[in-house]
Coordinates of C-alpha atoms and ligand atoms in Angstrom, one line a residue:
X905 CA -25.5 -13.4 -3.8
X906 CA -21.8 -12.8 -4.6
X907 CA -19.1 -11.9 -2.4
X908 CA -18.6 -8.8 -4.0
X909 CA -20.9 -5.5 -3.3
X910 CA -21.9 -1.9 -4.1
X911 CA -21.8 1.1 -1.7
X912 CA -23.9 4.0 -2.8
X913 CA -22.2 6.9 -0.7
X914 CA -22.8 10.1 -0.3
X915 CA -19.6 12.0 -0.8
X916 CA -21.4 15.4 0.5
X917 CA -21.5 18.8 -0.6
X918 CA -17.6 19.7 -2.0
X919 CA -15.5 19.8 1.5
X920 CA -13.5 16.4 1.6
X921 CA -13.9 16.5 5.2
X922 CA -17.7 16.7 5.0
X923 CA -17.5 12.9 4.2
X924 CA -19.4 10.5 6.8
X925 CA -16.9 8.3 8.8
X926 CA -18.6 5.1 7.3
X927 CA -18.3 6.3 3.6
X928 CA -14.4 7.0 4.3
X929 CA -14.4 4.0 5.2
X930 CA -15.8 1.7 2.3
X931 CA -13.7 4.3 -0.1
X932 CA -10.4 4.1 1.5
X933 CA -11.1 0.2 1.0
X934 CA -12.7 0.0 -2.2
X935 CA -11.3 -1.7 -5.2
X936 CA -13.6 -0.1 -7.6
X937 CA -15.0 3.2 -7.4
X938 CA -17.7 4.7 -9.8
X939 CA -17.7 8.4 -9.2
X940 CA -19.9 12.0 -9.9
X941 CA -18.5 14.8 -11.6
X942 CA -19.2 16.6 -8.6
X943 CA -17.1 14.8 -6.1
X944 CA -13.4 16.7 -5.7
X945 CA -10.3 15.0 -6.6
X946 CA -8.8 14.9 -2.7
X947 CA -11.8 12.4 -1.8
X948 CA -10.8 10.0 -4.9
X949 CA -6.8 10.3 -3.5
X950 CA -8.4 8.5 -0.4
X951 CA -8.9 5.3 -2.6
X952 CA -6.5 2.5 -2.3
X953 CA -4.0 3.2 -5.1
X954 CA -4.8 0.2 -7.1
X955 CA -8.6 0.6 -7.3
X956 CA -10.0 1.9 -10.3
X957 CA -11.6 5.1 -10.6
X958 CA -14.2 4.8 -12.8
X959 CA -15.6 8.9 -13.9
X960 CA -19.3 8.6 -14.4
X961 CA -19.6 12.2 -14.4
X962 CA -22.5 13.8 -16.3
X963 CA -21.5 17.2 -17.2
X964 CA -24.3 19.7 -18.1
X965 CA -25.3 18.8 -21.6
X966 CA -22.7 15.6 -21.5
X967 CA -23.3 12.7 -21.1
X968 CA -20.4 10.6 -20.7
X969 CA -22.5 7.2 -19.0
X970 CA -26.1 6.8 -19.2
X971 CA -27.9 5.6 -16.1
X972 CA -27.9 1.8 -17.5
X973 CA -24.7 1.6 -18.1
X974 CA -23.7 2.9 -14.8
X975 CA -26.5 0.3 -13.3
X976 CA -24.9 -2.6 -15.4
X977 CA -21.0 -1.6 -14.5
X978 CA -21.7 -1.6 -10.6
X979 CA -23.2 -5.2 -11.1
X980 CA -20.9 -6.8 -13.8
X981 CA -18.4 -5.1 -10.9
X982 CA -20.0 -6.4 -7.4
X983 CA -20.1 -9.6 -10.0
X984 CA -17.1 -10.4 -10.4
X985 CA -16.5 -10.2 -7.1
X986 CA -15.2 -6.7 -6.4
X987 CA -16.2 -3.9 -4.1
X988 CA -17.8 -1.2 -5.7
X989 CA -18.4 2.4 -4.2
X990 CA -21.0 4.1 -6.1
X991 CA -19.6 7.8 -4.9
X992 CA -22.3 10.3 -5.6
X993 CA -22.0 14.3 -4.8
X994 CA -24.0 15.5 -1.5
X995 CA -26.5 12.6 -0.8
X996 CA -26.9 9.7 -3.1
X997 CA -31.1 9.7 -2.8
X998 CA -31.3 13.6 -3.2
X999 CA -31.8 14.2 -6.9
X1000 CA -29.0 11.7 -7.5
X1001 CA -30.8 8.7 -9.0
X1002 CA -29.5 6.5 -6.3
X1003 CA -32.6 4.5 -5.4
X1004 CA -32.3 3.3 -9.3
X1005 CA -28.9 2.1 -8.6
X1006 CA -30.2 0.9 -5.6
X1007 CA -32.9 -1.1 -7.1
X1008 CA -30.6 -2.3 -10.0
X1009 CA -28.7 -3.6 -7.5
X1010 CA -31.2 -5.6 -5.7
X1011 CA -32.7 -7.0 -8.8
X1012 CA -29.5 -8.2 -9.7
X1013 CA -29.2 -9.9 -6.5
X1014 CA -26.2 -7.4 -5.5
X1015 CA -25.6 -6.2 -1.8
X1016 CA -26.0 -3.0 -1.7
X1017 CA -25.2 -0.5 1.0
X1018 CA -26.5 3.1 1.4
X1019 CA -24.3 5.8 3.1
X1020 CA -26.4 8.7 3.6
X1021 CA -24.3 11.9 2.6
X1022 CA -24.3 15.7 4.0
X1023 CA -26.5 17.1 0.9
X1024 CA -26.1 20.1 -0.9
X1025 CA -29.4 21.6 -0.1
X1026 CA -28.7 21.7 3.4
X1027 CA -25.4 22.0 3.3
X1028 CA -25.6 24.6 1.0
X1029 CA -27.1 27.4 3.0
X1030 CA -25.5 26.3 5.8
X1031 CA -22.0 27.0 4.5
X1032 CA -23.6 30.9 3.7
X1033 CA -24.6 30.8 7.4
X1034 CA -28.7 30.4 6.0
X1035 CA -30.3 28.1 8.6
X1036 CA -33.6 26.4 6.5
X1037 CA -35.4 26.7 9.9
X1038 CA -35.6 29.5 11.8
X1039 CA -37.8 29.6 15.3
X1040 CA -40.4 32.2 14.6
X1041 CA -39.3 32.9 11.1
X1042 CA -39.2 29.8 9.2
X1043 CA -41.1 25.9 10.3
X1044 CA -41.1 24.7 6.9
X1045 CA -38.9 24.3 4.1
X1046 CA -38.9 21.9 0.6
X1047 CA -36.1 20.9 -1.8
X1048 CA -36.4 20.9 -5.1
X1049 CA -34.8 20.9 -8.5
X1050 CA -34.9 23.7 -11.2
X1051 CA -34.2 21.0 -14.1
X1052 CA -37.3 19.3 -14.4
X1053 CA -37.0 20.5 -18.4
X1054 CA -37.7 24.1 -19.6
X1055 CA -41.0 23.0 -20.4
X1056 CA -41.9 21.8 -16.9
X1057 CA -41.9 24.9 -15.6
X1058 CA -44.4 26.6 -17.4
X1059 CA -46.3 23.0 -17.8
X1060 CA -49.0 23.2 -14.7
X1061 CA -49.7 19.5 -15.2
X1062 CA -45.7 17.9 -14.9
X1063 CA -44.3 20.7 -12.9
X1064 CA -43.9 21.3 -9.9
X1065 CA -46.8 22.5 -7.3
X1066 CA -45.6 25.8 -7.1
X1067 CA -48.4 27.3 -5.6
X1068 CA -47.6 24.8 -2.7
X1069 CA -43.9 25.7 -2.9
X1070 CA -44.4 29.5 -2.9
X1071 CA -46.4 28.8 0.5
X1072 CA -43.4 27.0 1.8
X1073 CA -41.3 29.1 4.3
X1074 CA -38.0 28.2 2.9
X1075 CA -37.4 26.9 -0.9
X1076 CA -34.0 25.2 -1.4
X1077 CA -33.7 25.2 -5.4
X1078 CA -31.1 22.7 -7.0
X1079 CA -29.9 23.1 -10.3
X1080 CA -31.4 26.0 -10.8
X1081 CA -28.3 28.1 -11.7
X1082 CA -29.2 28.5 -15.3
X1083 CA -33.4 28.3 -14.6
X1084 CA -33.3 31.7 -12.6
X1085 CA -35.6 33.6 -14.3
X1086 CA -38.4 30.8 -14.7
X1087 CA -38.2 29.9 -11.3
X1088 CA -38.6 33.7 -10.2
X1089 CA -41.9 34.0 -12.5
X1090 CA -43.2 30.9 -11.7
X1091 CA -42.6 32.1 -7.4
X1092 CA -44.3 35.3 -8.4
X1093 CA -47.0 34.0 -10.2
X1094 CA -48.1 31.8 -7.7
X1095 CA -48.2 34.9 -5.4
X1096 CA -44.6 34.8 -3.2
X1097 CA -44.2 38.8 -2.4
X1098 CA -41.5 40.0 -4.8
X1099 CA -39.2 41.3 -1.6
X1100 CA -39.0 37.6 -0.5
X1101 CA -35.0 37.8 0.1
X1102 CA -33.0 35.4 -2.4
X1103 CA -29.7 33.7 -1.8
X1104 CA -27.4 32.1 -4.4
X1105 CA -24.7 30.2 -2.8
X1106 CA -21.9 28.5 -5.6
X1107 CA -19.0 26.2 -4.7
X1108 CA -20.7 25.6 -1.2
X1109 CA -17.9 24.4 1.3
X1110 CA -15.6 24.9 -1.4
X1111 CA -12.5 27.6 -1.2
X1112 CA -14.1 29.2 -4.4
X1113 CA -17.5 29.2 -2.6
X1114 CA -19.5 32.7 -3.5
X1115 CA -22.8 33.9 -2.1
X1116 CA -24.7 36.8 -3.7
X1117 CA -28.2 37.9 -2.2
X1118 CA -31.1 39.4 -3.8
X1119 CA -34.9 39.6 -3.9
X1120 CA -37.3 37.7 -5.9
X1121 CA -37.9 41.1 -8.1
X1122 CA -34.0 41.8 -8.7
X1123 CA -33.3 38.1 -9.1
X1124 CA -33.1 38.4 -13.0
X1125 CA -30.0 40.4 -12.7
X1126 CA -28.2 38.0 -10.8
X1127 CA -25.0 36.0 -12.8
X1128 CA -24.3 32.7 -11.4
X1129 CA -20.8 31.9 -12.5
X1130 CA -20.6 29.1 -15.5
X1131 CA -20.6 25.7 -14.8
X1132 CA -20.1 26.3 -10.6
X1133 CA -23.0 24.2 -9.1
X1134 CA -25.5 26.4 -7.1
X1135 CA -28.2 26.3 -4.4
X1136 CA -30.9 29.0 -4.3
X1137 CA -32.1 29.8 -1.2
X1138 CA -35.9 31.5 -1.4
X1139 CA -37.4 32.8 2.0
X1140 CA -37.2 35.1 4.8
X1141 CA -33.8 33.4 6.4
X1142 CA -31.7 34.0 3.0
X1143 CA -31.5 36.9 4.5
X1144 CA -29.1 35.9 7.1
X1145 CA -26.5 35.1 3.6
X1146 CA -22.9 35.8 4.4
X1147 CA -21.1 37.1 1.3
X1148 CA -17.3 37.6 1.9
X1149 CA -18.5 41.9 1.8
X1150 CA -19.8 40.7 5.1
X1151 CA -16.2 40.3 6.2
X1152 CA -16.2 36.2 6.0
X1153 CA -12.4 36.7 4.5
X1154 CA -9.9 35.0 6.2
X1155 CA -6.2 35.2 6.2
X1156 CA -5.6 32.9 3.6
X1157 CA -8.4 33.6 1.3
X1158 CA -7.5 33.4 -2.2
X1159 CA -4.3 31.8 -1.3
X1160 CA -3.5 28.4 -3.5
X1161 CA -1.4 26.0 -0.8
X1162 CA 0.6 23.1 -2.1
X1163 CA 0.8 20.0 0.7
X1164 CA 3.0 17.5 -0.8
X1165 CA 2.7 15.3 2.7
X1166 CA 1.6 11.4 2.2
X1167 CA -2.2 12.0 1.8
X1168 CA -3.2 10.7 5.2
X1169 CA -1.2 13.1 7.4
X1170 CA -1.7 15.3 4.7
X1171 CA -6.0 15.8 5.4
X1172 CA -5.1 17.4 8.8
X1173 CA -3.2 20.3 7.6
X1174 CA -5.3 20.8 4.8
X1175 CA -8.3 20.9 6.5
X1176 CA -6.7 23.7 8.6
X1177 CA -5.5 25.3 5.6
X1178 CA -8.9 25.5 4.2
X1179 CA -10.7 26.7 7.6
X1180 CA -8.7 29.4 6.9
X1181 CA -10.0 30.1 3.2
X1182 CA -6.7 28.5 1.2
X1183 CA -7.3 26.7 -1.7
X1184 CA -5.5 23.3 -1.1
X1185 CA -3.8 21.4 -3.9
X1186 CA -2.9 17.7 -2.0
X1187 CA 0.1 16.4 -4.2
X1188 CA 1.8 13.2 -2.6
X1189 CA 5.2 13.5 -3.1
X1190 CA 6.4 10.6 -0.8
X1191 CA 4.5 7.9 0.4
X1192 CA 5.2 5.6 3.5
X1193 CA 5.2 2.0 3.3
X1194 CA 5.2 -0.3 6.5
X1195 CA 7.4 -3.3 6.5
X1196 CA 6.5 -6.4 8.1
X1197 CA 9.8 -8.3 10.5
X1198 CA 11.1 -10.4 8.5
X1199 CA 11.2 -13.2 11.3
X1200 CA 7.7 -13.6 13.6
X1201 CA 8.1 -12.9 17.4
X1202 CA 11.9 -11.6 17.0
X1203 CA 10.3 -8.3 17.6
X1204 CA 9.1 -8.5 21.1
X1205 CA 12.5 -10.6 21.8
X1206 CA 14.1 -7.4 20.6
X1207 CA 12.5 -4.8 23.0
X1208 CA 12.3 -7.6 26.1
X1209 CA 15.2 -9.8 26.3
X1210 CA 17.6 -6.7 26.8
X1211 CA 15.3 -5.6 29.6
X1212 CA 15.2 -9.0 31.7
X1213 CA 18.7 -9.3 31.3
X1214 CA 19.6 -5.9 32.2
X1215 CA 17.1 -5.6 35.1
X1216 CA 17.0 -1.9 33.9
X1217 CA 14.1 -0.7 32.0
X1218 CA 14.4 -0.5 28.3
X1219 CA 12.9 3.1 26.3
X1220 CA 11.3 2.9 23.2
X1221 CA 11.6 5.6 21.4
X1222 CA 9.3 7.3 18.5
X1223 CA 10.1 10.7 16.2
X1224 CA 7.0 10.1 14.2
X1225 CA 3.0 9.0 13.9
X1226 CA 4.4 6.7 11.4
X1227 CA 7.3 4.9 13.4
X1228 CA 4.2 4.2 16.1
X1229 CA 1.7 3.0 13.4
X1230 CA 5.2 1.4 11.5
X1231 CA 6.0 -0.5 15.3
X1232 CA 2.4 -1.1 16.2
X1233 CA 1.7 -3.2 12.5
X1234 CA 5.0 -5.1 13.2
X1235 CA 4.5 -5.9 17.0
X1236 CA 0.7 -7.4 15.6
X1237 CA 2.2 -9.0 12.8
X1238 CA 4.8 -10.7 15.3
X1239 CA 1.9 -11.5 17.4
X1240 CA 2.2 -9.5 20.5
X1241 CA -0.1 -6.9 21.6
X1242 CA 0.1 -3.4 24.4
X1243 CA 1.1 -5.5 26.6
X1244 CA 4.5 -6.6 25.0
X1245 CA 5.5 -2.8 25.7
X1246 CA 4.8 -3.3 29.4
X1247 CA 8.0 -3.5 30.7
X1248 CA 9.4 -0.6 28.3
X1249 CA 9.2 3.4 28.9
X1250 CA 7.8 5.6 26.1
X1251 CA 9.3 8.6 24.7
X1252 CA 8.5 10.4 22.0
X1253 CA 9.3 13.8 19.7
X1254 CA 6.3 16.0 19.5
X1255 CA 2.4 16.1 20.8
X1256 CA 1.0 14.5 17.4
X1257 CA 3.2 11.6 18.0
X1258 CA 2.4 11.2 21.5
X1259 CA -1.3 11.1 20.6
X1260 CA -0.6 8.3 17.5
X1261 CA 0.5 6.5 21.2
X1262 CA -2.4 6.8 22.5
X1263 CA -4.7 5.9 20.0
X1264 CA -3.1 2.6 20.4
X1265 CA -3.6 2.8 24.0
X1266 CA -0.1 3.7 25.2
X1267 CA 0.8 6.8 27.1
X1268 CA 4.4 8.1 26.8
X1269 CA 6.2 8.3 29.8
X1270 CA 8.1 11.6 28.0
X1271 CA 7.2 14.2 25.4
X1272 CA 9.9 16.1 24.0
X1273 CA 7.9 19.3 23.2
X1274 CA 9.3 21.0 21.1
X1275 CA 8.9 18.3 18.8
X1276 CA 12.4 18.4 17.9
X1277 CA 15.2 15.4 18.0
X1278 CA 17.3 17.3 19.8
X1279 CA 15.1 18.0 22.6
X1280 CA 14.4 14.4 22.8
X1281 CA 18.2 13.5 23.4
X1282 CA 18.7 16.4 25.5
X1283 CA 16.2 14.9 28.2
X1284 CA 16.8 11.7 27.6
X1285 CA 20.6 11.3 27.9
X1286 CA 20.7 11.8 31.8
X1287 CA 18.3 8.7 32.1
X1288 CA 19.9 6.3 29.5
X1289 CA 23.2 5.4 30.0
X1290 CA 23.5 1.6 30.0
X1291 CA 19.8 1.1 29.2
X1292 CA 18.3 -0.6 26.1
X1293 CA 16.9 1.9 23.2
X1294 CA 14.9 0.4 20.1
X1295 CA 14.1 2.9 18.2
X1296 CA 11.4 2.1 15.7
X1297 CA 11.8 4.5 12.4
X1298 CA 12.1 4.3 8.8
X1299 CA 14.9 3.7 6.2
X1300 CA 15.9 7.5 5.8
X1301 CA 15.6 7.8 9.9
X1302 CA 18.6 10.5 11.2
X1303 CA 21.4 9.5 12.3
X1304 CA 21.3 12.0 15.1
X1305 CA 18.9 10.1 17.2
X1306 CA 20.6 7.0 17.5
X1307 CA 24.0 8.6 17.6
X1308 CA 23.0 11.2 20.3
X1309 CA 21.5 8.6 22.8
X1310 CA 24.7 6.0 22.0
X1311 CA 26.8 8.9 22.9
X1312 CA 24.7 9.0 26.4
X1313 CA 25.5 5.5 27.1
X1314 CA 22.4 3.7 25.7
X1315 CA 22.7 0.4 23.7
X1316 CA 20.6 2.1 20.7
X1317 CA 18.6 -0.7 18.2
X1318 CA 17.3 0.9 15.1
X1319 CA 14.1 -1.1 14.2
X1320 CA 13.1 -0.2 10.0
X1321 CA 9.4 -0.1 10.4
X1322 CA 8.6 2.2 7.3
X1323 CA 10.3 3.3 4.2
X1324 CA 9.9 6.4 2.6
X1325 CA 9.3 6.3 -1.2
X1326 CA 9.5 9.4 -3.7
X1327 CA 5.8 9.7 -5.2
X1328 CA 4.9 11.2 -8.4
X1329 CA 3.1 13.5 -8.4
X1330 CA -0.4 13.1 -10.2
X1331 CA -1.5 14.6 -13.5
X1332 CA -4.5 17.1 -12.1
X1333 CA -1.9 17.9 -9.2
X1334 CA 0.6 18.8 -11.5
X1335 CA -1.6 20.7 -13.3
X1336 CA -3.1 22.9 -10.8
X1337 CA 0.6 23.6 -9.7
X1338 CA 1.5 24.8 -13.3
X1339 CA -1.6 26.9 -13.2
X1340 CA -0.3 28.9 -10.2
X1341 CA 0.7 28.6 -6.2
X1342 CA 1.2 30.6 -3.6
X1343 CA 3.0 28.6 -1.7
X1344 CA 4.1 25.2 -1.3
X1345 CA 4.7 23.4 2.1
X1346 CA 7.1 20.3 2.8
X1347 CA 7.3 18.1 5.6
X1348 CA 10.5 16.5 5.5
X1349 CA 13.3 16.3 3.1
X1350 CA 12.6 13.7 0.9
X1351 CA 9.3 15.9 0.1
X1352 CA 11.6 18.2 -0.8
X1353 CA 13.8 16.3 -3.3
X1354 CA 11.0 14.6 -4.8
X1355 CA 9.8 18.0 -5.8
X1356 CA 12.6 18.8 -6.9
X1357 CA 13.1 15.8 -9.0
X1358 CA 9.2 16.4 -10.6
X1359 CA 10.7 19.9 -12.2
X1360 CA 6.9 21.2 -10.5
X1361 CA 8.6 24.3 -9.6
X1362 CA 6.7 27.4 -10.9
X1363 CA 8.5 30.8 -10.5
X1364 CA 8.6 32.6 -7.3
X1365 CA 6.6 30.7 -4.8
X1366 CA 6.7 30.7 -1.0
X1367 CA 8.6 27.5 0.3
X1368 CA 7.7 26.7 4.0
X1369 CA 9.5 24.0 5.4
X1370 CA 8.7 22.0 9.1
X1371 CA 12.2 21.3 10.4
X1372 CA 15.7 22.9 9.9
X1373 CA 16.5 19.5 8.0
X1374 CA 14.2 19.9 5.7
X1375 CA 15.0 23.6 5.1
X1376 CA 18.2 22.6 4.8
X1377 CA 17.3 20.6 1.8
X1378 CA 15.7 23.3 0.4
X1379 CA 18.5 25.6 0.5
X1380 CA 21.0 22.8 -1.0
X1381 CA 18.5 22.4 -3.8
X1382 CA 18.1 26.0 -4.3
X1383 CA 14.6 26.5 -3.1
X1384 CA 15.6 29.5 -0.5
X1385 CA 12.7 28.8 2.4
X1386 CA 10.8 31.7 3.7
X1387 CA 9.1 30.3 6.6
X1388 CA 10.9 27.6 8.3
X1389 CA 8.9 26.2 11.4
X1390 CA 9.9 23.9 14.3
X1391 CA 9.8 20.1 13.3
X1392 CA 6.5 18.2 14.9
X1393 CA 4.7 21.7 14.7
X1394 CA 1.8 22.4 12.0
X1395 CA 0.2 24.7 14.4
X1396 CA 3.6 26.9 13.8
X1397 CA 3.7 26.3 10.5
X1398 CA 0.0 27.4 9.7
X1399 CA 0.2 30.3 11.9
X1400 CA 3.5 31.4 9.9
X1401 CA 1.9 31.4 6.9
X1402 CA -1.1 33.2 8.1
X1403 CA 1.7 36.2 8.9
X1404 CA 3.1 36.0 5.9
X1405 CA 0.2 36.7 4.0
X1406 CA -2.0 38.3 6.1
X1407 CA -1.0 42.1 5.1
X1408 CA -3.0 41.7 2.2
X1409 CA -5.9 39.7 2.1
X1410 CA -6.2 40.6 -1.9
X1411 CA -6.4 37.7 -4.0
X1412 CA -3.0 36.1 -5.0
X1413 CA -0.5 37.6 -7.0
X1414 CA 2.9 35.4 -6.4
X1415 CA 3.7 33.2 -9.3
X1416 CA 1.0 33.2 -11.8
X1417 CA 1.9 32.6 -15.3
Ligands
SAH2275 N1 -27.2 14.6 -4.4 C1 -26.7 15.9 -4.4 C2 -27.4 16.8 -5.4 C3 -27.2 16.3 -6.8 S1 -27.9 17.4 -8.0 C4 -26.8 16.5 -3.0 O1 -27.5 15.9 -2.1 O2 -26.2 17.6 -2.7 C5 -26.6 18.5 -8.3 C6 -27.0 19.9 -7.8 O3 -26.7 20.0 -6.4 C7 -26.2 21.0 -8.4 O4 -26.7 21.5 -9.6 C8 -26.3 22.1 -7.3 O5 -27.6 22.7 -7.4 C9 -26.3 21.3 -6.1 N2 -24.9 21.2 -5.5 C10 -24.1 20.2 -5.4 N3 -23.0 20.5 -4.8 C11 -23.0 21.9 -4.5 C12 -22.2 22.8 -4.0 N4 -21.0 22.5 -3.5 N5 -22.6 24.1 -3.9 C13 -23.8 24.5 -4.3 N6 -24.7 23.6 -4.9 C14 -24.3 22.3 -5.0

């Protein structure tokens, strides 16, 4: 056995946040990762930046890696020591050859790990609203693949039972998208009632998703778009298919969103985004990097000494998630723990930040809500004057904080726990942008001149900024925000956007070229 090892994890059906917990996990600390065609782009951002992204992808009638060399790269990789996550579309053992990996593996004497995925051909109907059981209507249901070679269909010997599966209540069918008319004979043949209702869902989970019902006898007439993976649903419950005629369209349907956030604050918003139908393009345009003190222990000095001395109680003060998670990988680092803030009061700009608090176990004594600075120092300055501030925030922190609360009388100490970096933007990022957006959102002002900077601009697209500094930006840099929302406030944000676009629900027209 090395001390390197392969994860064979199911990236599920299409939805980045249809991941399991465990397989986020093993990607976001992966240093290899061997991937599906399948599997979306935003899932891949979630690797460390320095692992290798290896594309295994078997496109329909391409085959860029055959099954033994994928088998002999996760090895020579585990190997030499690395870990390897084997990221397969849905789940890895569903039609996915990942008990051969598996086996490889083992063989090889490789650890291997398997992270069961959210498959497809559950999944699948699900996203149309098909459940594959149904009390009363449906107590059975089988999976199975259209691909097993034209000639496997007709062949009674190497084919499928399909006597057996026509007496199945449901039938999930996998790659069948191009096999539709040999799976409908075969179904008919073996005696399934020509009215048996028919669902074809594409995309599943995906903002392009598209569900089209039918029968069994009208099933030849059906056009599965080209290349878009499908599941075909055969039984009574496809006929409980939501196509978007049934009104599934939401207010941003059709709608292409840019979020150029850091990706890891970014998955929150863009999850929202996509509840609402909006086709999210995740393009990092800054990206946050925490700084260790330079000198061990001088950080808990820093927020104590001024208190013991004083006999008044020191605030600590937060305006982000990141200057908590910036102060909280310092304060370890320096060796103290929860307790080091015991003796300090907690305030902080903005709900979000006040729950990054408390997922380190702190409570904040005060939330400025509205999440803005000024709010902050507007409650604050009748409490602070003579009292100790440290103020933990990064190198492009206002100046407004620390000047406002100095002004009030406090003995302000700006702590750097994060810097902000520009981030450029990645190739398939940039190249969804060219191909048309309808709007782009920016979180704080360096997004903003990073953007800028990246020349991503196409014409005429809606620019929604969080904060007045960041609008601000925009203005200066000739961007001319639409939809400025309070600073700290996503929820605003989102539901500004949903105005904007929501008297027409058409597919977008802004800025393509
Ligand atoms: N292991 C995967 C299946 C791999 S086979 C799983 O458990 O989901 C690939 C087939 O899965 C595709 O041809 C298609 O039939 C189905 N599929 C995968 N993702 C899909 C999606 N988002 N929507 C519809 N079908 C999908």
């Amino acid at each position: 056995m090395t001390a390197g090892s392969v994860s064979l994890v199911g990236a599920g059906p299409g939805d980045p946040g249809l991941i399991t917990r465990r397989g986020l996990e093993l990607l976001r600390a992966a240093q290899v990762v061997v991937h599906d065609r399948l599997v979306g782009r935003e899932l891949l951002l979630e690797a460390p930046p320095e692992a290798r992204l290896v594309d295994a992808g078997k496109a329909p009638g391409r085959v860029p890696l055959d099954q033994v060399t994928i088998n002999d790269l996760l090895i020579a990789e585990a190997r030499s020591g690395h870990r390897v996550v084997r990221l397969k579309g849905g789940d890895p053992f569903v039609f996915g050859r990942g008990f051969e990996e598996l086996l490889a593996c083992r063989e090889a004497g490789v650890r291997c790990e398997v992270v069961p995925g959210v498959s497809s051909a559950i999944a699948g109907p699900a996203a149309a609203g098909i459940p594959v059981t149904l009390r009363g209507v449906a107590r059975s249901f089988a999976v199975m693949t259209a691909q097993t070679g034209a000639s496997a269909l007709a062949d009674a010997q190497g084919g499928p039972n399909w006597p057996a599966l026509a007496r199945t209540d449901t039938l999930v069918i996998l790659m069948g998208g191009t096999q539709l008319k040999g799976v409908r004979g075969a179904l008919l043949d073996a005696g399934r009632s020509p009215q048996t209702p028919v669902a074809i869902v594409e995309s599943a989970t995906l903002p392009r998703q598209r569900v089209t019902r039918a029968t069994l006898a009208t099933l030849g007439r059906v056009e599965p778009g080209a290349g878009a993976p499908a599941v075909l649903v055969v039984g009574e419950v496809a006929r409980f298919a939501r196509t978007h005629e049934d009104g599934e369209s939401r207010a941003l349907t059709g709608r292409r969103v840019v979020v150029t956030r850091p990706l890891r604050s970014a998955s929150a918003v863009a999850g929202q985004l996509r509840r609402r139908g909006a086709e999210v393009i995740v393009c990092p345009l800054i990206r946050i990097e925490y700084r260790k003190p330079r000198k061990p222990h001088h950080l808990e000095r820093e927020i104590f000494s001024a208190a013991v001395q004083s006999g008044q109680e020191p605030w600590i003060v937060f305006t982000s998630r990141h200057g908590v998670v910036g102060f909280w990988a310092a304060l370890r680092a320096a060796g103290g723990d929860a307790r080091s803030c015991a003796g300090a009061r907690l305030a902080v700009v903005g709900p979000r930040t006040g729950e990054a608090l408390g997922e380190i176990g702190l409570t904040p004594d005060l939330v400025a809500d509205p999440g803005r600075a000024e709010a902050l120092i507007e409650i604050l300055a009748p409490q602070v004057a003579g009292a100790e501030v440290l103020f933990p925030c990064g190198t492009l922190a206002r100046r407004e904080v620390a000047a406002g609360l100095r002004a009030a009388g406090a003995k302000v100490r700006e702590l750097v726990v994060y810097n902000t970096l520009p981030e450029r933007p990645d190739a398939a990022a940039a190249a969804e942008i060219q191909r048309g957006v309808d709007a782009v959102l920016f979180h704080s002002p360096s997004a903003v001149r990073a953007w800028v900077a990246a020349r991503l601009a196409p014409v005429r697209v809606l620019v929604a900024c969080l904060g007045e500094e960041t609008a601000d930006v925009a203005r200066r840099s000739g961007l001319e925000p639409e939809i400025v929302a309070e600073e700290h406030s996503d929820d605003g944000l989102i539901a500004a956007l949903e105005a904007h676009f929501a008297p027409s629900t058409a597919r977008s027209q802004a800025s393509r070229t």
